[in-house]
Structures are given as C-alpha cells and as structure tokens.
C-alpha cells in the first residue's frame, strides 16, 4: 500500500478507499462453528475477528460462553436455534418467547449486536429424511412473533438457513431458468418464502461448489472456480461460467416462481476445505477464495442479480468433532487452523492485495510432546475418538506407511485427551516423546489449552484401552 499511497493525492486515496478497500468489508461475514474438542477461548476468537476486519458472524446456537464474548464488540451476530430444538420452539409460542427473552433480548441488553435469528440449520437436507419438515415452519413463525411481541421484530428477523438441495433444475434441462423448489417440499417452501416476504426477512442459502465437484467425478473442475476455462452454460441470453452463479440464479428463479422475485438472498455458507479429499487442499482453497473474494469486492453479483451480495464464509476454524458422514473434508473448512493460524494468503478485506490474515493472539498450548508408535505388533486406532481424517487418500498425511499411520492416530488421540499419560499407552504400543513427530507436509498437532469443548473422560480412556486390546490384523477404515 505505501508505494501506491505516495503516488496518490489524499482525495484520490480516499476515493480509492471508499470504492475498493471497504467494498468487501461491509459484506463479508464468517461462520463460527464450535464443534471442536478444544475450542479457542471466545475472547481470543473475537480479537481474531476484529484483527481481520470481520464484522459479521453466524453462530450455530446461542451458547452463553461464545455469545458473551461478543458483548460490546462491533460485530453483527446471527444467533441460531439447532434443529433438535425446533419441535420444542414450534410447539408453543411461550417456548419461543422464552428463547427470545433469554437469547435475544437478554443479549441485546448486554451489548451483543444481534442481527438475525437462524431457525434450524439446513432442516430440509435430503439426508435428514424429512425429520424436521413438520417442525421448521411453526418454529419460524413462533420466533418471528416473539421478536415482534418483544418490540424488536422490525430490526431483528428470523429466517431458516437452507441447503441448496431445497431447489434444483431438472437433469434433462440443467439451466437456472428451469429451477424450482424440490417437489417433496414445494408447497412448504412457497409458504415459507411468502412468510419471509411478509416479514421483510431474507432467504438464507448455503452454496458449495466444492460439494458439486466432490459428488460427481464428471463435474468440470474449472466450473467450480471463478477464473474461466470451463465451457459456459447458456441459459437464454445469459451465460454462466461458474457453478456458484448458476446455483444462486437457480434459487432466484425458484423465488420468482414462488411469487417473491425481489426477496433478498444472503449466502449463509460458502467456502472450500483444505484437507480430507484429493480436491481439498490449500492450493485449491486459495484458488476458490481468490476468485470468490475478488468477485465480492467488486460487487459483481450474478447474471440475474448484479451487485453486492451478503455472504458468510465457511468457516473460521477447523472443527475436529464434526461428523464425517458427508466426507473426511468436513473437519477442514477453516480459513484458520484449529489453533487460529491462517492457512494461506487471501484478500479478506477486499483491498486488492493478498495478505496472510492475522493469527489468533494469546493462544496457550499444552507442552510440546507427542505420542508415537513404538513397536510393530498389533494394529489399532484411536481414530474413533479423535480426528484422523488427514490420513485418508489424497489428504495431507496420506502415504506415511503403517508406522506413520499409527503414530498419527496415537498422537491425535493423546492430544484430544489433553495429553493425559493414560491416553498414550495402547497396550504398550505407544510412547511419549519430546521430539516433534511431524512428517513432511503432515502436521502432528499439539493441542491448545481451551477451557471448553468435549472433555476427555476416564471412561473414554478405558474405552480406548479396550479398543487397543482388541487385536486387529487389518486397518480399520474411518
Ligand atoms: C438459549 O440458547 C441456548 C443455547 O443455544 C439454549 O441452550 C437455551 O435453551 C436457550 N434458552 C431458552 C430459554 O430456550
Ligand atoms: C435416512 O435414511 C437412510 C436410509 O434409509 C438411513 O441410512 C439414514 O440413517 C437416515 N437418516 C436419518 C437422519 O434418519
Ligand atoms: C494408513 O491409513 C489410511 C487411512 O485409513 C489407509 O488408506 C492406508 O492404507 C494406511 N496405510 C498403511 C500403510 O496401512
Ligand atoms: C513441529 O513441526 C512442524 C513441522 O515442521 C511445525 O509446523 C510445528 O510448529 C512444530 N511443532 C512444535 C510444537 O514445535
């Protein structure tokens, strides 16, 4: 910046600032997920957000430990109601009133800038088999009424974060203009979007180009990114050169067909993982974010909705306790590592320059020691209680061989268990060492001192010991 600055007058410098530098700052938010064994202490996270000029966060609950750290911070907050509470909230208006009183009004009073309430999280996801289909709309209605009754409904809106699988185009006509809401929930989606319109609330959608690529080996890789190279998808007089735009505009068409053509859309989650799959690495994540953030900074929008867009990146840090049912990449969505270190350079503030984001300050670590394999006899893994996803094919720790695999598994379990000596035994197959066990590009982490998260229990350790005692001749897939 300094060299460019000298060449500019103050007036043109200020113009430059207002048209480019701040363009993205006021629209980029981030998802702060906390499904980790050792969450970074929330005050450290709030400083990390501020240090990187991130002024909006989306949470997945209204957890007191997390939310209290946001009091007084200049950060807009989206609170959320987890899916398993939807039935309770939807069943009685008094339940919604209590939720709003404790989690919205109460937090506003102590200076948390609550902005939106997310009712559920992708409740209509196909893989939930309809479990939350009946609970979501009643919960949404009750929460919005409770916000209205509390006198804050004009400022704070309730909405439902939807997975992009709630709409699609037919496979024989895969263009955005053929898009509509999924047939099994078409009527319900229309009722919901009309309710959102009547309440001036936005539609919240999660869009994942990575998943498009992951799910189909015939998906054109270039179409997942923003730098061209893929044959354009032609839809009438419009052309699509990336799947993000095509997906977003499929939603715009579905909203048009539901009679709410101007409904504001917020992208609730978008990002790229860095490990756990052959397409999940820092190079591809950087390529995705470079194109995406440039597009956001310029306010290009999509062919149907040109202009600025409100988006929340997914996500802040890696979460080692997330379910790996969708794939091993699930634990590696962070722009920052588990301990708050940036993974790659990117232009987070939209000023046109790639920079390494600021790292979390004040993180405290457990002692620098590792748990490693010491004799080659029987094989077992600690991986059912810790995160071994980097070992899988195409990931950062793949190809280390059997000894490396075992050491990785033993160490990650030992760290997850707060380095308890009982968690580095494995029937005598493991030992503690002060020598850094990291292996080429494969990091053997040392855990942080947290104060929250999933607490190791002696019962858990006994279970691990019992697991180790079961001699397995072959690898256990995870
Ligand atoms: C407020 O949110 C927390 C965290 O999500 C939840 O456990 C609690 O039950 C909520 N309060 C009420 C009164 O529902
Ligand atoms: C949905 O159904 C499938 C197949 O019947 C089953 O394997 C899966 O566990 C179900 N998921 C849920 C969340 O109920
Ligand atoms: C290490 O673990 C991975 C993941 O389960 C597996 O694919 C690989 O074959 C293992 N390597 C050896 C040498 O056992
Ligand atoms: C261990 O080594 C790795 C790779 O060289 C490094 O990134 C990491 O910071 C080291 N850990 C400690 C605690 O020194």
Coordinates of C-alpha atoms and ligand atoms in Angstrom, one line a residue:
X1 CA 0.0 0.0 0.0
X2 CA 2.7 2.5 1.0
X3 CA 4.2 2.9 -2.5
X4 CA 0.9 3.3 -4.2
X5 CA -0.1 5.8 -1.5
X6 CA 2.7 8.1 -2.2
X7 CA 1.7 8.4 -5.8
X8 CA -1.8 9.4 -4.9
X9 CA -3.3 12.6 -3.6
X10 CA -5.3 12.3 -0.4
X11 CA -8.5 12.9 -2.4
X12 CA -7.9 10.1 -4.8
X13 CA -6.7 7.9 -2.0
X14 CA -9.9 8.4 -0.1
X15 CA -11.9 7.7 -3.2
X16 CA -9.9 4.6 -3.7
X17 CA -10.7 3.5 -0.1
X18 CA -14.4 4.1 -0.4
X19 CA -14.8 2.4 -3.7
X20 CA -12.5 -0.6 -3.3
X21 CA -10.9 -1.1 0.0
X22 CA -14.1 -1.1 2.0
X23 CA -16.2 -2.7 -0.7
X24 CA -15.9 -6.2 0.8
X25 CA -15.5 -5.4 4.5
X26 CA -19.1 -4.4 4.9
X27 CA -20.5 -7.6 3.3
X28 CA -18.2 -10.5 4.2
X29 CA -19.1 -12.4 7.3
X30 CA -17.9 -15.7 8.7
X31 CA -19.4 -18.8 10.3
X32 CA -18.0 -19.5 13.8
X33 CA -18.6 -23.2 14.4
X34 CA -17.6 -24.7 17.7
X35 CA -17.7 -28.5 17.1
X36 CA -14.2 -28.9 18.4
X37 CA -12.6 -30.9 21.2
X38 CA -10.6 -27.8 22.1
X39 CA -12.4 -24.6 21.1
X40 CA -10.3 -21.5 21.1
X41 CA -11.3 -19.3 24.0
X42 CA -14.1 -17.0 22.7
X43 CA -12.4 -13.7 23.7
X44 CA -9.4 -14.8 21.6
X45 CA -11.7 -15.5 18.7
X46 CA -13.4 -12.1 19.0
X47 CA -10.0 -10.4 18.8
X48 CA -9.1 -12.6 15.8
X49 CA -12.2 -11.4 14.0
X50 CA -11.5 -7.8 14.8
X51 CA -7.9 -8.1 13.8
X52 CA -9.1 -9.3 10.4
X53 CA -11.8 -6.7 10.0
X54 CA -14.6 -9.3 10.0
X55 CA -17.7 -7.6 11.3
X56 CA -20.3 -10.3 11.0
X57 CA -20.5 -13.7 12.5
X58 CA -23.0 -16.5 12.1
X59 CA -23.3 -18.9 15.0
X60 CA -24.9 -22.3 15.2
X61 CA -26.6 -21.8 18.6
X62 CA -26.8 -19.2 21.3
X63 CA -24.2 -20.7 23.6
X64 CA -23.5 -18.4 26.6
X65 CA -19.7 -18.9 26.6
X66 CA -19.5 -17.9 22.9
X67 CA -22.1 -15.1 22.8
X68 CA -20.9 -13.4 26.0
X69 CA -17.5 -12.7 24.4
X70 CA -19.3 -10.7 21.6
X71 CA -20.8 -8.2 24.1
X72 CA -19.6 -4.7 23.2
X73 CA -17.8 -5.9 20.0
X74 CA -18.6 -4.1 16.8
X75 CA -19.7 -7.4 15.2
X76 CA -23.2 -8.2 13.9
X77 CA -24.3 -11.5 15.2
X78 CA -26.6 -14.2 13.8
X79 CA -27.8 -16.5 16.6
X80 CA -29.2 -19.9 15.8
X81 CA -31.6 -22.5 17.1
X82 CA -30.3 -26.1 16.5
X83 CA -32.6 -28.5 14.6
X84 CA -33.2 -30.6 17.7
X85 CA -34.9 -27.6 19.4
X86 CA -37.3 -26.8 16.5
X87 CA -40.1 -29.1 17.8
X88 CA -40.0 -27.6 21.2
X89 CA -39.9 -24.0 19.9
X90 CA -42.6 -24.7 17.3
X91 CA -44.9 -26.4 19.7
X92 CA -45.8 -23.5 21.9
X93 CA -45.5 -19.7 21.5
X94 CA -44.3 -19.4 25.1
X95 CA -41.3 -21.6 24.3
X96 CA -40.3 -19.2 21.5
X97 CA -40.9 -16.2 23.8
X98 CA -38.6 -17.7 26.4
X99 CA -35.9 -18.3 23.8
X100 CA -36.2 -14.7 22.5
X101 CA -36.2 -13.3 26.0
X102 CA -33.1 -15.2 27.2
X103 CA -31.1 -15.3 23.9
X104 CA -32.1 -12.2 22.0
X105 CA -33.4 -9.5 24.4
X106 CA -31.0 -10.7 27.1
X107 CA -28.0 -10.5 24.8
X108 CA -29.1 -7.2 23.3
X109 CA -29.2 -5.7 26.8
X110 CA -25.6 -6.6 27.4
X111 CA -24.4 -5.1 24.1
X112 CA -24.4 -8.1 21.7
X113 CA -25.4 -6.7 18.3
X114 CA -27.9 -9.4 17.4
X115 CA -29.0 -9.1 13.8
X116 CA -30.7 -12.2 12.7
X117 CA -32.0 -15.5 14.2
X118 CA -31.4 -18.6 12.2
X119 CA -34.2 -21.1 12.9
X120 CA -32.6 -24.5 12.4
X121 CA -29.7 -25.4 10.2
X122 CA -30.5 -26.9 6.8
X123 CA -33.5 -28.6 8.3
X124 CA -34.8 -29.9 4.9
X125 CA -31.5 -31.5 3.9
X126 CA -32.4 -34.7 2.0
X127 CA -30.2 -36.9 4.2
X128 CA -32.4 -35.9 7.2
X129 CA -35.2 -37.9 5.6
X130 CA -37.8 -35.3 6.4
X131 CA -37.1 -35.4 10.2
X132 CA -37.6 -31.6 10.6
X133 CA -40.1 -30.9 7.8
X134 CA -43.1 -30.5 10.1
X135 CA -41.2 -28.6 12.9
X136 CA -39.5 -25.9 11.0
X137 CA -42.2 -23.5 9.8
X138 CA -44.1 -23.5 13.2
X139 CA -40.7 -22.6 14.9
X140 CA -40.0 -19.9 12.4
X141 CA -43.5 -18.4 12.9
X142 CA -43.2 -18.5 16.7
X143 CA -39.8 -16.9 16.8
X144 CA -40.8 -14.1 14.5
X145 CA -44.0 -13.4 16.5
X146 CA -41.9 -13.5 19.7
X147 CA -39.5 -11.0 18.2
X148 CA -42.5 -8.8 17.2
X149 CA -44.0 -9.0 20.6
X150 CA -40.7 -8.0 22.2
X151 CA -40.8 -4.9 20.0
X152 CA -37.7 -5.8 18.1
X153 CA -39.2 -7.6 15.1
X154 CA -38.6 -4.7 12.7
X155 CA -34.9 -4.8 13.4
X156 CA -34.2 -8.5 14.0
X157 CA -35.6 -11.0 11.6
X158 CA -36.0 -14.8 11.8
X159 CA -35.1 -16.9 8.8
X160 CA -34.1 -20.5 8.0
X161 CA -30.6 -21.4 6.6
X162 CA -31.4 -23.7 3.7
X163 CA -29.1 -26.1 1.9
X164 CA -29.0 -25.6 -1.8
X165 CA -30.6 -29.0 -2.2
X166 CA -34.1 -27.4 -1.5
X167 CA -34.1 -26.3 -5.1
X168 CA -32.8 -27.6 -8.5
X169 CA -33.2 -27.8 -12.2
X170 CA -34.3 -31.0 -13.9
X171 CA -31.3 -33.1 -15.0
X172 CA -32.5 -33.0 -18.6
X173 CA -32.7 -29.2 -18.6
X174 CA -30.0 -28.1 -16.1
X175 CA -30.3 -24.4 -16.5
X176 CA -31.1 -21.8 -13.8
X177 CA -34.4 -20.8 -15.5
X178 CA -35.7 -24.3 -15.2
X179 CA -35.1 -24.2 -11.4
X180 CA -37.8 -24.6 -8.8
X181 CA -38.1 -25.8 -5.2
X182 CA -37.8 -29.5 -4.6
X183 CA -41.1 -31.3 -5.4
X184 CA -41.5 -33.0 -2.0
X185 CA -41.4 -29.6 -0.2
X186 CA -42.5 -27.3 -2.9
X187 CA -45.7 -26.1 -1.2
X188 CA -44.0 -25.8 2.2
X189 CA -41.1 -23.8 0.6
X190 CA -43.6 -21.4 -1.0
X191 CA -45.4 -20.9 2.3
X192 CA -42.1 -20.2 4.0
X193 CA -40.8 -17.7 1.4
X194 CA -44.1 -15.8 1.4
X195 CA -43.9 -15.6 5.2
X196 CA -40.4 -14.3 4.9
X197 CA -41.5 -11.7 2.4
X198 CA -44.4 -10.6 4.6
X199 CA -41.9 -10.0 7.4
X200 CA -39.2 -8.4 5.3
X201 CA -36.8 -11.2 6.2
X202 CA -34.1 -12.5 3.8
X203 CA -33.7 -16.0 2.3
X204 CA -30.6 -17.7 3.7
X205 CA -28.8 -20.3 1.5
X206 CA -25.6 -22.4 1.7
X207 CA -23.9 -22.9 -1.6
X208 CA -20.9 -25.3 -2.0
X209 CA -19.1 -25.6 -5.4
X210 CA -16.7 -28.0 -3.6
X211 CA -19.6 -30.4 -3.0
X212 CA -20.6 -30.3 -6.6
X213 CA -17.1 -31.4 -7.5
X214 CA -16.9 -33.9 -4.7
X215 CA -20.2 -35.6 -5.6
X216 CA -19.6 -36.0 -9.3
X217 CA -16.4 -37.2 -11.0
X218 CA -17.7 -35.8 -14.3
X219 CA -18.2 -32.3 -12.9
X220 CA -15.9 -29.9 -14.9
X221 CA -13.3 -28.8 -12.3
X222 CA -13.0 -25.3 -13.9
X223 CA -16.7 -24.7 -13.4
X224 CA -16.1 -24.8 -9.6
X225 CA -13.8 -21.8 -9.7
X226 CA -14.1 -18.2 -11.0
X227 CA -11.3 -17.8 -13.4
X228 CA -13.0 -19.1 -16.5
X229 CA -11.8 -22.1 -18.5
X230 CA -15.0 -24.1 -18.4
X231 CA -17.4 -24.0 -21.4
X232 CA -20.1 -21.5 -20.5
X233 CA -23.6 -22.8 -19.6
X234 CA -26.0 -20.9 -21.8
X235 CA -29.4 -20.0 -20.4
X236 CA -31.4 -17.9 -22.8
X237 CA -29.5 -14.7 -23.2
X238 CA -27.4 -15.3 -20.1
X239 CA -24.1 -17.2 -19.8
X240 CA -22.8 -18.9 -16.7
X241 CA -19.1 -19.5 -16.2
X242 CA -19.1 -20.9 -12.7
X243 CA -21.4 -23.1 -10.6
X244 CA -21.8 -20.6 -7.8
X245 CA -23.6 -18.1 -10.1
X246 CA -25.6 -20.9 -11.7
X247 CA -26.7 -22.2 -8.4
X248 CA -27.6 -18.8 -7.0
X249 CA -29.7 -17.9 -10.0
X250 CA -31.5 -21.2 -9.9
X251 CA -32.7 -20.0 -6.5
X252 CA -33.6 -16.6 -7.9
X253 CA -35.8 -18.4 -10.5
X254 CA -37.4 -20.6 -7.8
X255 CA -38.2 -17.4 -5.8
X256 CA -39.7 -15.8 -8.9
X257 CA -41.9 -18.9 -9.5
X258 CA -43.0 -18.6 -5.8
X259 CA -44.1 -15.0 -6.4
X260 CA -41.3 -13.3 -4.4
X261 CA -39.0 -12.2 -7.2
X262 CA -37.3 -9.5 -5.2
X263 CA -36.6 -11.4 -2.0
X264 CA -33.1 -10.5 -0.6
X265 CA -30.8 -13.5 -0.5
X266 CA -27.9 -14.0 2.0
X267 CA -25.4 -16.7 1.3
X268 CA -25.1 -18.3 4.7
X269 CA -22.2 -20.6 4.0
X270 CA -19.7 -20.7 1.2
X271 CA -16.1 -21.9 1.2
X272 CA -13.6 -24.6 0.4
X273 CA -11.9 -27.2 2.6
X274 CA -8.2 -27.8 2.8
X275 CA -7.8 -31.5 3.7
X276 CA -9.6 -34.8 3.7
X277 CA -10.1 -35.2 -0.1
X278 CA -8.0 -35.0 -3.3
X279 CA -9.7 -31.7 -4.2
X280 CA -9.4 -30.4 -0.6
X281 CA -6.1 -28.7 -0.2
X282 CA -4.8 -25.2 0.4
X283 CA -3.9 -24.6 -3.2
X284 CA -7.5 -25.3 -4.4
X285 CA -9.0 -23.4 -1.4
X286 CA -6.8 -20.4 -2.2
X287 CA -7.9 -20.5 -5.8
X288 CA -11.5 -20.6 -4.8
X289 CA -11.3 -17.8 -2.3
X290 CA -9.2 -15.6 -4.6
X291 CA -11.9 -15.7 -7.3
X292 CA -14.7 -15.5 -4.9
X293 CA -13.4 -12.6 -2.8
X294 CA -12.4 -10.7 -5.9
X295 CA -15.9 -11.1 -7.2
X296 CA -17.3 -9.9 -3.8
X297 CA -15.0 -6.9 -3.5
X298 CA -16.1 -5.8 -7.0
X299 CA -19.7 -6.3 -6.2
X300 CA -20.3 -8.1 -9.5
X301 CA -23.1 -10.3 -8.3
X302 CA -24.7 -12.9 -10.6
X303 CA -26.1 -12.6 -14.1
X304 CA -29.7 -12.3 -12.7
X305 CA -28.8 -10.3 -9.6
X306 CA -25.9 -8.0 -10.4
X307 CA -24.5 -6.0 -7.5
X308 CA -23.3 -6.6 -3.9
X309 CA -24.1 -9.7 -2.1
X310 CA -24.1 -10.5 1.6
X311 CA -22.1 -13.7 2.3
X312 CA -20.8 -15.7 5.3
X313 CA -17.7 -17.7 4.6
X314 CA -17.5 -21.2 5.9
X315 CA -15.7 -21.3 8.1
X316 CA -13.5 -19.7 10.8
X317 CA -11.5 -22.7 12.2
X318 CA -11.2 -26.4 11.6
X319 CA -13.7 -28.4 13.7
X320 CA -12.3 -31.8 14.8
X321 CA -15.6 -33.1 16.2
X322 CA -17.8 -32.6 13.1
X323 CA -19.4 -35.7 11.7
X324 CA -17.5 -37.1 8.7
X325 CA -20.6 -38.7 7.2
X326 CA -20.6 -36.2 4.3
X327 CA -16.8 -36.9 3.8
X328 CA -13.4 -36.5 5.6
X329 CA -13.2 -32.9 4.4
X330 CA -15.9 -31.9 6.9
X331 CA -13.3 -31.2 9.6
X332 CA -11.1 -28.9 7.4
X333 CA -13.3 -26.0 6.4
X334 CA -11.4 -23.4 8.4
X335 CA -9.7 -20.4 6.9
X336 CA -7.7 -20.8 10.2
X337 CA -6.3 -23.9 11.7
X338 CA -7.7 -25.4 15.0
X339 CA -5.4 -23.1 16.9
X340 CA -6.2 -19.9 14.9
X341 CA -3.3 -19.7 12.5
X342 CA -4.1 -18.6 8.9
X343 CA -3.7 -21.4 6.3
X344 CA -3.0 -19.3 3.2
X345 CA -2.8 -15.7 1.9
X346 CA -6.1 -14.2 0.8
X347 CA -7.7 -10.9 0.2
X348 CA -10.2 -11.0 3.1
X349 CA -10.7 -7.2 3.3
X350 CA -11.1 -6.8 -0.5
X351 CA -8.4 -4.1 -0.9
X352 CA -7.0 -5.9 -3.9
X353 CA -3.9 -7.3 -2.1
X354 CA -3.3 -10.9 -0.9
X355 CA -2.2 -11.0 2.7
X356 CA -1.7 -13.6 5.4
X357 CA -4.7 -13.0 7.8
X358 CA -3.7 -12.0 11.3
X359 CA -3.3 -15.1 13.6
X360 CA -5.0 -15.6 16.9
X361 CA -3.1 -13.9 19.6
X362 CA -2.5 -15.3 23.1
X363 CA -3.2 -19.0 22.3
X364 CA -1.7 -21.3 25.0
X365 CA -0.6 -24.7 24.2
X366 CA -0.1 -28.0 26.1
X367 CA 3.6 -29.0 26.5
X368 CA 5.5 -29.8 23.3
X369 CA 5.2 -33.5 23.4
X370 CA 3.8 -36.2 21.1
X371 CA 2.6 -39.8 21.5
X372 CA 4.1 -42.1 18.9
X373 CA 4.1 -45.8 17.9
X374 CA 6.9 -47.8 19.4
X375 CA 6.6 -51.5 18.5
X376 CA 5.3 -53.2 15.4
X377 CA 2.9 -55.8 16.6
X378 CA -0.8 -55.4 16.7
X379 CA -2.7 -52.7 15.0
X380 CA -5.5 -50.5 16.2
X381 CA -6.7 -47.0 16.0
X382 CA -7.7 -44.2 18.4
X383 CA -9.4 -42.6 15.5
X384 CA -13.0 -43.2 16.5
X385 CA -12.5 -40.7 19.4
X386 CA -10.2 -38.2 17.6
X387 CA -9.8 -36.7 14.1
X388 CA -7.7 -38.9 11.8
X389 CA -9.2 -37.5 8.5
X390 CA -5.8 -36.2 7.3
X391 CA -4.7 -39.8 6.9
X392 CA -7.2 -40.5 4.1
X393 CA -6.4 -40.9 0.5
X394 CA -5.4 -37.5 -1.1
X395 CA -5.0 -35.8 2.3
X396 CA -2.1 -34.1 3.9
X397 CA -0.9 -37.2 5.9
X398 CA -1.6 -39.9 3.3
X399 CA 1.2 -42.2 2.3
X400 CA 3.1 -42.3 5.6
X401 CA 3.0 -46.0 5.9
X402 CA 1.8 -48.2 8.7
X403 CA 4.1 -46.8 11.4
X404 CA 3.3 -43.2 10.5
X405 CA -0.5 -44.0 10.5
X406 CA -0.3 -45.5 13.9
X407 CA 1.7 -42.6 15.3
X408 CA -0.7 -40.1 13.8
X409 CA -3.6 -41.9 15.4
X410 CA -1.9 -42.3 18.8
X411 CA -0.8 -38.7 18.9
X412 CA -4.1 -37.1 17.8
X413 CA -5.9 -39.2 20.5
X414 CA -3.3 -38.2 23.1
X415 CA -3.7 -34.5 22.2
X416 CA -7.5 -34.7 22.1
X417 CA -7.3 -36.2 25.6
X418 CA -5.3 -33.2 26.9
X419 CA -2.1 -35.2 26.9
X420 CA -3.2 -37.5 29.7
X421 CA -0.5 -40.2 30.1
X422 CA -3.2 -42.8 30.2
X423 CA -4.1 -41.8 26.6
X424 CA -0.6 -42.8 25.3
X425 CA -0.5 -46.4 26.2
X426 CA -2.3 -48.5 23.6
X427 CA -1.3 -51.8 25.2
X428 CA 2.3 -50.7 25.4
X429 CA 2.5 -49.9 21.7
X430 CA 2.9 -46.2 22.3
X431 CA 5.3 -43.8 24.0
X432 CA 5.5 -40.1 24.8
X433 CA 8.3 -38.2 23.1
X434 CA 9.6 -34.6 23.2
X435 CA 10.8 -34.9 19.6
X436 CA 8.5 -33.2 17.0
X437 CA 6.8 -36.1 15.3
X438 CA 5.6 -34.1 12.3
X439 CA 6.3 -35.7 9.0
X440 CA 6.9 -33.7 5.8
X441 CA 3.7 -31.9 5.0
X442 CA 1.8 -33.7 7.7
X443 CA 1.4 -31.8 10.9
X444 CA 1.3 -33.8 14.2
X445 CA -0.5 -31.2 16.3
X446 CA 0.0 -30.2 19.9
X447 CA -3.4 -29.2 21.4
X448 CA -4.3 -25.9 22.9
X449 CA -5.4 -25.1 26.4
X450 CA -9.1 -24.4 25.9
X451 CA -11.5 -24.4 28.8
X452 CA -14.4 -25.7 26.8
X453 CA -15.4 -28.3 24.3
X454 CA -15.5 -32.0 24.6
X455 CA -13.9 -33.0 27.9
X456 CA -11.8 -36.2 27.9
X457 CA -13.2 -38.7 30.5
X458 CA -11.6 -41.6 32.2
X459 CA -14.4 -43.7 30.8
X460 CA -13.3 -42.6 27.3
X461 CA -9.8 -43.6 28.0
X462 CA -10.8 -47.0 29.3
X463 CA -12.8 -47.5 26.1
X464 CA -9.7 -46.6 24.1
X465 CA -7.6 -49.0 26.1
X466 CA -10.2 -51.7 25.5
X467 CA -10.2 -50.8 21.8
X468 CA -6.4 -51.2 21.7
X469 CA -6.7 -54.5 23.4
X470 CA -8.8 -55.8 20.6
X471 CA -6.1 -57.0 18.2
X472 CA -7.0 -56.1 14.6
X473 CA -4.9 -57.6 11.9
X474 CA -6.0 -55.1 9.3
X475 CA -6.7 -51.3 9.1
X476 CA -9.9 -50.0 10.5
X477 CA -11.3 -47.6 7.9
X478 CA -12.6 -44.4 9.3
Ligands
LIG1 C1 -30.9 -20.1 24.7 O1 -29.9 -20.7 23.8 C2 -29.2 -21.7 24.5 C3 -28.0 -22.1 23.6 O2 -28.4 -22.5 22.3 C4 -30.1 -22.8 24.8 O3 -29.4 -23.9 25.4 C5 -31.2 -22.3 25.7 O4 -32.2 -23.3 26.0 C6 -31.9 -21.1 25.1 N1 -32.9 -20.5 26.1 C7 -34.2 -20.8 26.1 C8 -35.0 -20.2 27.1 O5 -34.7 -21.5 25.2
LIG2 C1 -32.2 -41.7 6.4 O1 -32.5 -42.9 5.7 C2 -31.3 -43.7 5.4 C3 -31.8 -44.9 4.5 O2 -33.0 -45.4 5.0 C4 -30.6 -44.1 6.7 O3 -29.5 -44.8 6.3 C5 -30.2 -42.8 7.5 O4 -29.7 -43.2 8.7 C6 -31.5 -42.0 7.7 N1 -31.0 -40.7 8.3 C7 -31.7 -40.1 9.3 C8 -31.1 -38.8 9.8 O5 -32.7 -40.5 9.8
LIG3 C1 -3.0 -45.5 6.5 O1 -4.4 -45.2 6.8 C2 -5.1 -44.8 5.6 C3 -6.5 -44.4 6.0 O2 -7.2 -45.4 6.6 C4 -5.2 -46.1 4.7 O3 -5.8 -45.7 3.5 C5 -3.7 -46.5 4.4 O4 -3.8 -47.7 3.6 C6 -2.9 -46.7 5.6 N1 -1.6 -47.1 5.3 C7 -1.0 -48.2 5.7 C8 0.4 -48.4 5.2 O5 -1.5 -49.0 6.4
LIG4 C1 6.5 -29.4 14.7 O1 7.0 -29.4 13.4 C2 6.1 -28.8 12.4 C3 6.6 -29.1 11.0 O2 7.9 -28.7 10.9 C4 5.9 -27.4 12.8 O3 4.9 -26.8 11.8 C5 5.3 -27.3 14.2 O4 5.1 -25.9 14.6 C6 6.2 -28.0 15.2 N1 5.5 -28.0 16.5 C7 6.1 -27.6 17.6 C8 5.2 -27.6 18.8 O5 7.2 -27.1 17.6

